[in-house]
GROMACS .gro file of C-alpha atoms in nm:
model
  325
    1MET     CA    1   0.000   0.000   0.000
    2GLN     CA    2   0.283   0.238   0.091
    3ILE     CA    3   0.460   0.156  -0.237
    4GLN     CA    4   0.143   0.236  -0.435
    5LYS     CA    5   0.109   0.572  -0.258
    6MET     CA    6   0.471   0.654  -0.335
    7ARG     CA    7   0.424   0.560  -0.700
    8ARG     CA    8   0.115   0.783  -0.731
    9TYR     CA    9   0.308   1.067  -0.568
   10VAL     CA   10   0.605   1.024  -0.805
   11VAL     CA   11   0.373   1.014  -1.110
   12PHE     CA   12   0.188   1.325  -0.996
   13VAL     CA   13   0.508   1.519  -0.928
   14GLY     CA   14   0.647   1.412  -1.266
   15VAL     CA   15   0.337   1.534  -1.451
   16PHE     CA   16   0.332   1.852  -1.243
   17LEU     CA   17   0.694   1.932  -1.324
   18PHE     CA   18   0.645   1.860  -1.693
   19VAL     CA   19   0.335   2.080  -1.725
   20ASN     CA   20   0.476   2.370  -1.523
   21GLY     CA   21   0.847   2.349  -1.601
   22VAL     CA   22   0.847   2.610  -1.874
   23LEU     CA   23   0.622   2.840  -1.673
   24LEU     CA   24   0.837   2.831  -1.361
   25THR     CA   25   1.157   2.885  -1.556
   26HIS     CA   26   0.995   3.201  -1.687
   27VAL     CA   27   0.879   3.297  -1.338
   28HIS     CA   28   1.219   3.263  -1.173
   29ALA     CA   29   1.381   3.464  -1.451
   30GLN     CA   30   1.174   3.770  -1.356
   31ALA     CA   31   1.090   3.730  -0.989
   32PRO     CA   32   1.342   3.798  -0.708
   33LYS     CA   33   1.592   3.514  -0.693
   34LYS     CA   34   1.628   3.524  -0.313
   35PRO     CA   35   1.387   3.568  -0.021
   36THR     CA   36   1.285   3.933  -0.040
   37LEU     CA   37   1.079   4.185   0.153
   38ALA     CA   38   0.908   4.473  -0.025
   39VAL     CA   39   0.855   4.766   0.213
   40SER     CA   40   0.708   5.113   0.170
   41SER     CA   41   0.843   5.426   0.334
   42VAL     CA   42   0.825   5.803   0.337
   43GLY     CA   43   1.117   6.040   0.349
   44GLU     CA   44   1.231   6.190   0.023
   45GLY     CA   45   0.896   6.110  -0.135
   46ALA     CA   46   0.709   5.780  -0.115
   47ILE     CA   47   0.925   5.482  -0.208
   48ILE     CA   48   0.884   5.106  -0.228
   49TRP     CA   49   1.207   4.929  -0.134
   50LEU     CA   50   1.335   4.575  -0.166
   51MET     CA   51   1.558   4.420   0.100
   52ASN     CA   52   1.670   4.083   0.231
   53LEU     CA   53   1.533   3.928   0.551
   54GLU     CA   54   1.801   4.099   0.763
   55GLY     CA   55   1.698   4.444   0.639
   56GLU     CA   56   2.016   4.466   0.430
   57ASP     CA   57   2.090   4.483   0.057
   58VAL     CA   58   1.833   4.764   0.039
   59ARG     CA   59   1.747   4.896  -0.306
   60PRO     CA   60   1.464   5.116  -0.434
   61LEU     CA   61   1.199   4.952  -0.651
   62LEU     CA   62   0.969   5.246  -0.719
   63ALA     CA   63   0.944   5.614  -0.626
   64ILE     CA   64   0.597   5.760  -0.663
   65ASP     CA   65   0.445   6.101  -0.598
   66ALA     CA   66   0.204   5.962  -0.341
   67ASN     CA   67   0.053   6.083  -0.014
   68PRO     CA   68   0.132   5.959   0.240
   69LEU     CA   69   0.285   5.629   0.120
   70PRO     CA   70   0.197   5.308  -0.066
   71LEU     CA   71   0.016   5.052   0.149
   72GLY     CA   72  -0.133   4.706   0.106
   73LEU     CA   73   0.177   4.572  -0.071
   74GLU     CA   74   0.131   4.218  -0.200
   75TRP     CA   75   0.338   4.007  -0.437
   76SER     CA   76   0.165   3.828  -0.720
   77PRO     CA   77   0.178   3.449  -0.669
   78ASP     CA   78   0.461   3.416  -0.923
   79GLY     CA   79   0.660   3.706  -0.779
   80ARG     CA   80   0.673   3.896  -1.107
   81ARG     CA   81   0.451   4.186  -0.995
   82LEU     CA   82   0.368   4.382  -0.683
   83ALA     CA   83   0.021   4.523  -0.615
   84PHE     CA   84  -0.046   4.811  -0.375
   85HIS     CA   85  -0.273   5.111  -0.319
   86THR     CA   86  -0.177   5.472  -0.273
   87GLU     CA   87  -0.313   5.824  -0.301
   88VAL     CA   88  -0.201   6.027  -0.603
   89ARG     CA   89  -0.351   6.372  -0.658
   90LYS     CA   90  -0.627   6.297  -0.404
   91ASN     CA   91  -0.729   5.971  -0.574
   92ILE     CA   92  -0.673   5.642  -0.388
   93ASP     CA   93  -0.627   5.363  -0.641
   94VAL     CA   94  -0.485   5.015  -0.687
   95TYR     CA   95  -0.162   4.984  -0.885
   96VAL     CA   96   0.069   4.707  -1.002
   97VAL     CA   97   0.436   4.729  -1.091
   98ASN     CA   98   0.682   4.472  -1.222
   99ALA     CA   99   0.937   4.323  -0.982
  100ASN     CA  100   1.207   4.523  -1.160
  101GLY     CA  101   1.022   4.852  -1.093
  102LYS     CA  102   0.904   4.893  -1.452
  103ASN     CA  103   0.559   4.905  -1.611
  104LEU     CA  104   0.371   5.083  -1.332
  105LYS     CA  105  -0.002   5.051  -1.408
  106ARG     CA  106  -0.306   5.205  -1.240
  107LEU     CA  107  -0.577   4.938  -1.232
  108THR     CA  108  -0.872   5.130  -1.085
  109GLU     CA  109  -0.965   5.431  -1.297
  110ASP     CA  110  -1.231   5.568  -1.066
  111ALA     CA  111  -1.287   5.868  -0.841
  112ALA     CA  112  -1.377   5.635  -0.552
  113GLU     CA  113  -1.140   5.504  -0.286
  114ASP     CA  114  -0.995   5.174  -0.412
  115SER     CA  115  -0.753   4.994  -0.180
  116ARG     CA  116  -0.617   4.674  -0.022
  117PRO     CA  117  -0.551   4.455  -0.327
  118SER     CA  118  -0.531   4.077  -0.277
  119TRP     CA  119  -0.413   3.837  -0.548
  120HIS     CA  120  -0.605   3.520  -0.622
  121PRO     CA  121  -0.355   3.228  -0.624
  122SER     CA  122  -0.404   3.194  -1.001
  123GLY     CA  123  -0.258   3.544  -1.044
  124LYS     CA  124  -0.543   3.631  -1.279
  125THR     CA  125  -0.783   3.799  -1.036
  126ILE     CA  126  -0.743   4.071  -0.772
  127ALA     CA  127  -0.988   4.143  -0.491
  128PHE     CA  128  -0.995   4.494  -0.345
  129THR     CA  129  -1.196   4.737  -0.131
  130THR     CA  130  -1.396   5.015  -0.296
  131ASN     CA  131  -1.672   5.264  -0.211
  132ARG     CA  132  -1.766   5.333  -0.573
  133ASP     CA  133  -2.127   5.238  -0.497
  134GLY     CA  134  -2.147   5.474  -0.200
  135ASN     CA  135  -2.063   5.201   0.051
  136PHE     CA  136  -1.741   5.008   0.109
  137GLU     CA  137  -1.763   4.666  -0.058
  138ILE     CA  138  -1.532   4.387  -0.171
  139TYR     CA  139  -1.490   4.378  -0.548
  140THR     CA  140  -1.291   4.155  -0.779
  141MET     CA  141  -1.130   4.241  -1.111
  142THR     CA  142  -0.887   4.086  -1.356
  143ASP     CA  143  -0.516   4.149  -1.307
  144GLY     CA  144  -0.552   4.407  -1.584
  145GLY     CA  145  -0.832   4.597  -1.410
  146GLN     CA  146  -1.132   4.466  -1.611
  147ALA     CA  147  -1.450   4.269  -1.534
  148LEU     CA  148  -1.530   4.434  -1.201
  149LYS     CA  149  -1.771   4.242  -0.975
  150ASN     CA  150  -1.923   4.330  -0.638
  151VAL     CA  151  -1.878   4.021  -0.417
  152THR     CA  152  -2.020   4.134  -0.079
  153ASN     CA  153  -2.303   4.358  -0.208
  154ASP     CA  154  -2.438   4.459   0.132
  155ALA     CA  155  -2.538   4.780   0.310
  156VAL     CA  156  -2.267   4.734   0.575
  157LYS     CA  157  -1.899   4.826   0.546
  158ASP     CA  158  -1.685   4.539   0.411
  159THR     CA  159  -1.310   4.591   0.361
  160ASP     CA  160  -0.963   4.432   0.352
  161PRO     CA  161  -1.010   4.116   0.140
  162ALA     CA  162  -0.761   3.830   0.163
  163TRP     CA  163  -0.784   3.524  -0.063
  164SER     CA  164  -0.723   3.186   0.096
  165PRO     CA  165  -0.420   3.008  -0.056
  166ASP     CA  166  -0.645   2.762  -0.240
  167GLY     CA  167  -0.860   3.042  -0.386
  168ARG     CA  168  -1.187   2.897  -0.260
  169ARG     CA  169  -1.250   3.144   0.022
  170MET     CA  170  -1.188   3.501   0.118
  171ALA     CA  171  -1.136   3.658   0.460
  172PHE     CA  172  -1.237   4.020   0.509
  173THR     CA  173  -1.330   4.284   0.767
  174SER     CA  174  -1.699   4.359   0.815
  175LYS     CA  175  -1.906   4.586   1.038
  176ARG     CA  176  -2.221   4.381   1.001
  177GLY     CA  177  -2.391   4.339   1.336
  178ARG     CA  178  -2.303   4.701   1.430
  179THR     CA  179  -1.957   4.606   1.553
  180LEU     CA  180  -1.634   4.802   1.521
  181GLY     CA  181  -1.517   4.530   1.284
  182ASP     CA  182  -1.493   4.151   1.280
  183ILE     CA  183  -1.302   3.907   1.062
  184TYR     CA  184  -1.538   3.713   0.839
  185VAL     CA  185  -1.474   3.431   0.593
  186MET     CA  186  -1.689   3.365   0.287
  187ASP     CA  187  -1.682   3.148  -0.022
  188ALA     CA  188  -1.520   3.304  -0.328
  189ASN     CA  189  -1.866   3.381  -0.471
  190GLY     CA  190  -1.969   3.576  -0.159
  191GLU     CA  191  -2.183   3.302  -0.002
  192ASN     CA  192  -2.161   3.125   0.336
  193MET     CA  193  -2.031   3.420   0.541
  194ARG     CA  194  -1.908   3.333   0.892
  195ASN     CA  195  -1.790   3.561   1.172
  196LEU     CA  196  -1.463   3.426   1.317
  197THR     CA  197  -1.357   3.686   1.575
  198LYS     CA  198  -1.694   3.772   1.738
  199ASN     CA  199  -1.536   4.046   1.946
  200ARG     CA  200  -1.662   4.394   2.037
  201SER     CA  201  -1.329   4.559   1.955
  202ALA     CA  202  -1.199   4.648   1.609
  203ASN     CA  203  -1.065   4.336   1.433
  204THR     CA  204  -0.919   4.404   1.089
  205HIS     CA  205  -0.669   4.314   0.816
  206ALA     CA  206  -0.683   3.935   0.794
  207ALA     CA  207  -0.389   3.739   0.652
  208TRP     CA  208  -0.399   3.362   0.583
  209SER     CA  209  -0.115   3.133   0.678
  210PRO     CA  210   0.019   2.943   0.374
  211ASP     CA  211  -0.125   2.612   0.500
  212GLU     CA  212  -0.468   2.780   0.555
  213ARG     CA  213  -0.486   2.663   0.916
  214LYS     CA  214  -0.438   3.008   1.072
  215ILE     CA  215  -0.547   3.367   1.008
  216ALA     CA  216  -0.350   3.659   1.147
  217PHE     CA  217  -0.531   3.987   1.207
  218ILE     CA  218  -0.511   4.316   1.397
  219SER     CA  219  -0.720   4.377   1.710
  220ASN     CA  220  -0.729   4.658   1.966
  221ARG     CA  221  -0.914   4.450   2.229
  222THR     CA  222  -0.655   4.532   2.497
  223GLY     CA  223  -0.659   4.904   2.421
  224ALA     CA  224  -0.362   4.894   2.184
  225ALA     CA  225  -0.340   4.738   1.840
  226ASN     CA  226  -0.184   4.392   1.834
  227ILE     CA  227  -0.137   4.123   1.576
  228TYR     CA  228  -0.330   3.811   1.673
  229ALA     CA  229  -0.356   3.466   1.517
  230MET     CA  230  -0.653   3.229   1.528
  231ASP     CA  231  -0.772   2.902   1.381
  232ALA     CA  232  -0.907   2.964   1.032
  233ALA     CA  233  -1.170   2.692   1.064
  234ASP     CA  234  -1.371   2.844   1.349
  235GLY     CA  235  -1.186   3.142   1.499
  236ALA     CA  236  -1.073   2.947   1.806
  237ASN     CA  237  -0.742   3.003   1.988
  238GLN     CA  238  -0.712   3.379   1.935
  239VAL     CA  239  -0.365   3.456   2.072
  240PRO     CA  240  -0.152   3.774   2.055
  241ILE     CA  241   0.164   3.762   1.844
  242ALA     CA  242   0.311   4.114   1.860
  243CYS     CA  243   0.218   4.476   1.931
  244CYS     CA  244   0.224   4.574   1.569
  245ARG     CA  245   0.029   4.611   1.243
  246ASP     CA  246   0.044   4.499   0.878
  247PRO     CA  247   0.065   4.122   0.944
  248GLU     CA  248   0.246   3.922   0.674
  249TRP     CA  249   0.320   3.548   0.693
  250SER     CA  250   0.649   3.408   0.574
  251PRO     CA  251   0.594   3.179   0.272
  252ASP     CA  252   0.682   2.873   0.484
  253GLY     CA  253   0.431   2.976   0.753
  254GLU     CA  254   0.687   2.976   1.033
  255LYS     CA  255   0.718   3.353   1.092
  256ILE     CA  256   0.511   3.672   1.079
  257ALA     CA  257   0.640   4.012   0.969
  258GLY     CA  258   0.475   4.343   1.046
  259ALA     CA  259   0.534   4.708   1.125
  260THR     CA  260   0.584   4.841   1.478
  261PHE     CA  261   0.416   5.145   1.630
  262GLY     CA  262   0.586   5.439   1.798
  263GLY     CA  263   0.740   5.767   1.688
  264GLY     CA  264   0.797   5.600   1.355
  265SER     CA  265   0.732   5.246   1.241
  266ARG     CA  266   0.987   4.978   1.166
  267ILE     CA  267   0.963   4.634   1.012
  268PHE     CA  268   0.989   4.333   1.243
  269ILE     CA  269   0.995   3.953   1.206
  270ARG     CA  270   0.881   3.711   1.478
  271ASP     CA  271   0.801   3.341   1.514
  272ALA     CA  272   0.439   3.277   1.413
  273ASP     CA  273   0.354   3.140   1.760
  274GLY     CA  274   0.445   3.473   1.919
  275LYS     CA  275   0.730   3.320   2.116
  276GLY     CA  276   1.097   3.400   2.095
  277PRO     CA  277   1.262   3.737   2.024
  278GLN     CA  278   1.118   3.995   1.787
  279LEU     CA  279   1.376   4.084   1.522
  280GLU     CA  280   1.348   4.451   1.426
  281LEU     CA  281   1.506   4.525   1.088
  282PRO     CA  282   1.727   4.833   1.039
  283GLY     CA  283   1.469   4.977   0.797
  284VAL     CA  284   1.498   5.246   0.535
  285SER     CA  285   1.345   5.551   0.707
  286ASN     CA  286   1.173   5.661   1.025
  287VAL     CA  287   0.844   5.531   0.882
  288SER     CA  288   0.843   5.187   0.719
  289ARG     CA  289   0.520   4.997   0.654
  290ALA     CA  290   0.342   4.714   0.474
  291PRO     CA  291   0.602   4.436   0.438
  292ALA     CA  292   0.535   4.189   0.155
  293TRP     CA  293   0.735   3.866   0.170
  294PHE     CA  294   0.842   3.667  -0.138
  295ASP     CA  295   1.048   3.347  -0.148
  296PRO     CA  296   1.128   3.186  -0.486
  297ASP     CA  297   1.130   2.843  -0.318
  298PHE     CA  298   0.759   2.886  -0.244
  299VAL     CA  299   0.627   3.012  -0.575
  300THR     CA  300   0.254   2.943  -0.595
  301VAL     CA  301   0.138   2.751  -0.900
  302PHE     CA  302  -0.237   2.721  -0.951
  303SER     CA  303  -0.241   2.375  -1.100
  304VAL     CA  304  -0.480   2.091  -1.178
  305SER     CA  305  -0.422   1.810  -0.929
  306PRO     CA  306  -0.570   1.460  -0.961
  307ALA     CA  307  -0.857   1.566  -0.733
  308GLN     CA  308  -0.927   1.929  -0.815
  309LYS     CA  309  -0.777   2.265  -0.903
  310GLN     CA  310  -0.566   2.399  -0.620
  311ALA     CA  311  -0.262   2.607  -0.535
  312LEU     CA  312   0.068   2.422  -0.499
  313THR     CA  313   0.422   2.542  -0.435
  314TRP     CA  314   0.774   2.412  -0.488
  315GLY     CA  315   0.830   2.441  -0.114
  316TRP     CA  316   0.537   2.216  -0.029
  317LEU     CA  317   0.648   1.960  -0.285
  318LYS     CA  318   0.996   1.958  -0.137
  319LYS     CA  319   0.854   1.904   0.213
  320ALA     CA  320   0.625   1.625   0.090
  321ALA     CA  321   0.915   1.451  -0.080
  322ARG     CA  322   1.120   1.466   0.239
  323ASN     CA  323   0.830   1.329   0.444
  324GLU     CA  324   0.789   1.034   0.206
  325GLN     CA  325   1.154   0.935   0.244
   0.00000   0.00000   0.00000
């Protein structure tokens, strides 16, 4: 029985590598070749920087005439593009830029406030927050800014979408129930909404762990904003991780990055269980925000598996191969 399982695994991996080999060669040629953090800052204008995980090897990716600074940074699943929102000439819009800083494109051509982009694992769809209908809702669009669709379509305020790694669900912040904000999860089509946090404080900015078992979020339930983590299935085990904002999981799910509070804000990295020391990176200015973490060993490939369409990564395949040995 064990031999048959191993054979099926080897066949699947072989087919997977054959189908996606050309694609991933193309991906790695354009995406960062090493683990990389994208970070936004203000100083001499608004700038998006790239750096390594020690806060070194800092280089500018994009300078933009924005106010106050780009936020909501998120790498595309293949690492070739970076999405973000920012305010330019009093318009808040969603943008994408190539990983080499070229081909900056404004995706939302609207006078409304459009923010918090989140890539679907296929890389072909982006969810975002907008008030273009007079109320904040979650919309989706293509990665080129077309085919806009209202997913939440409700009279309450819904913001901060975050696709699950398999693309089947979306976490978001909602004020339904007259709360200050709770983390909800719904199916990709907007159905089956469930409140996970169920807390009277403001709970916002959900971020899925790569294995989909946990969701990190921000909550001010103790009077100050903290990053918490909870079980994605039912919202159980809500535990504090760090006194910070802008939660971002490492691609292997073992750490969480964020931005500290204080006179300025600096980027930090900490173990995902909230234990151990909090590594604060040197940073690029007095105000650094919105870390986005990319690792070429964990490139997401939205592939057809023997069972169903799902997101897979090189990193998970490597781990599975080691576990089979």
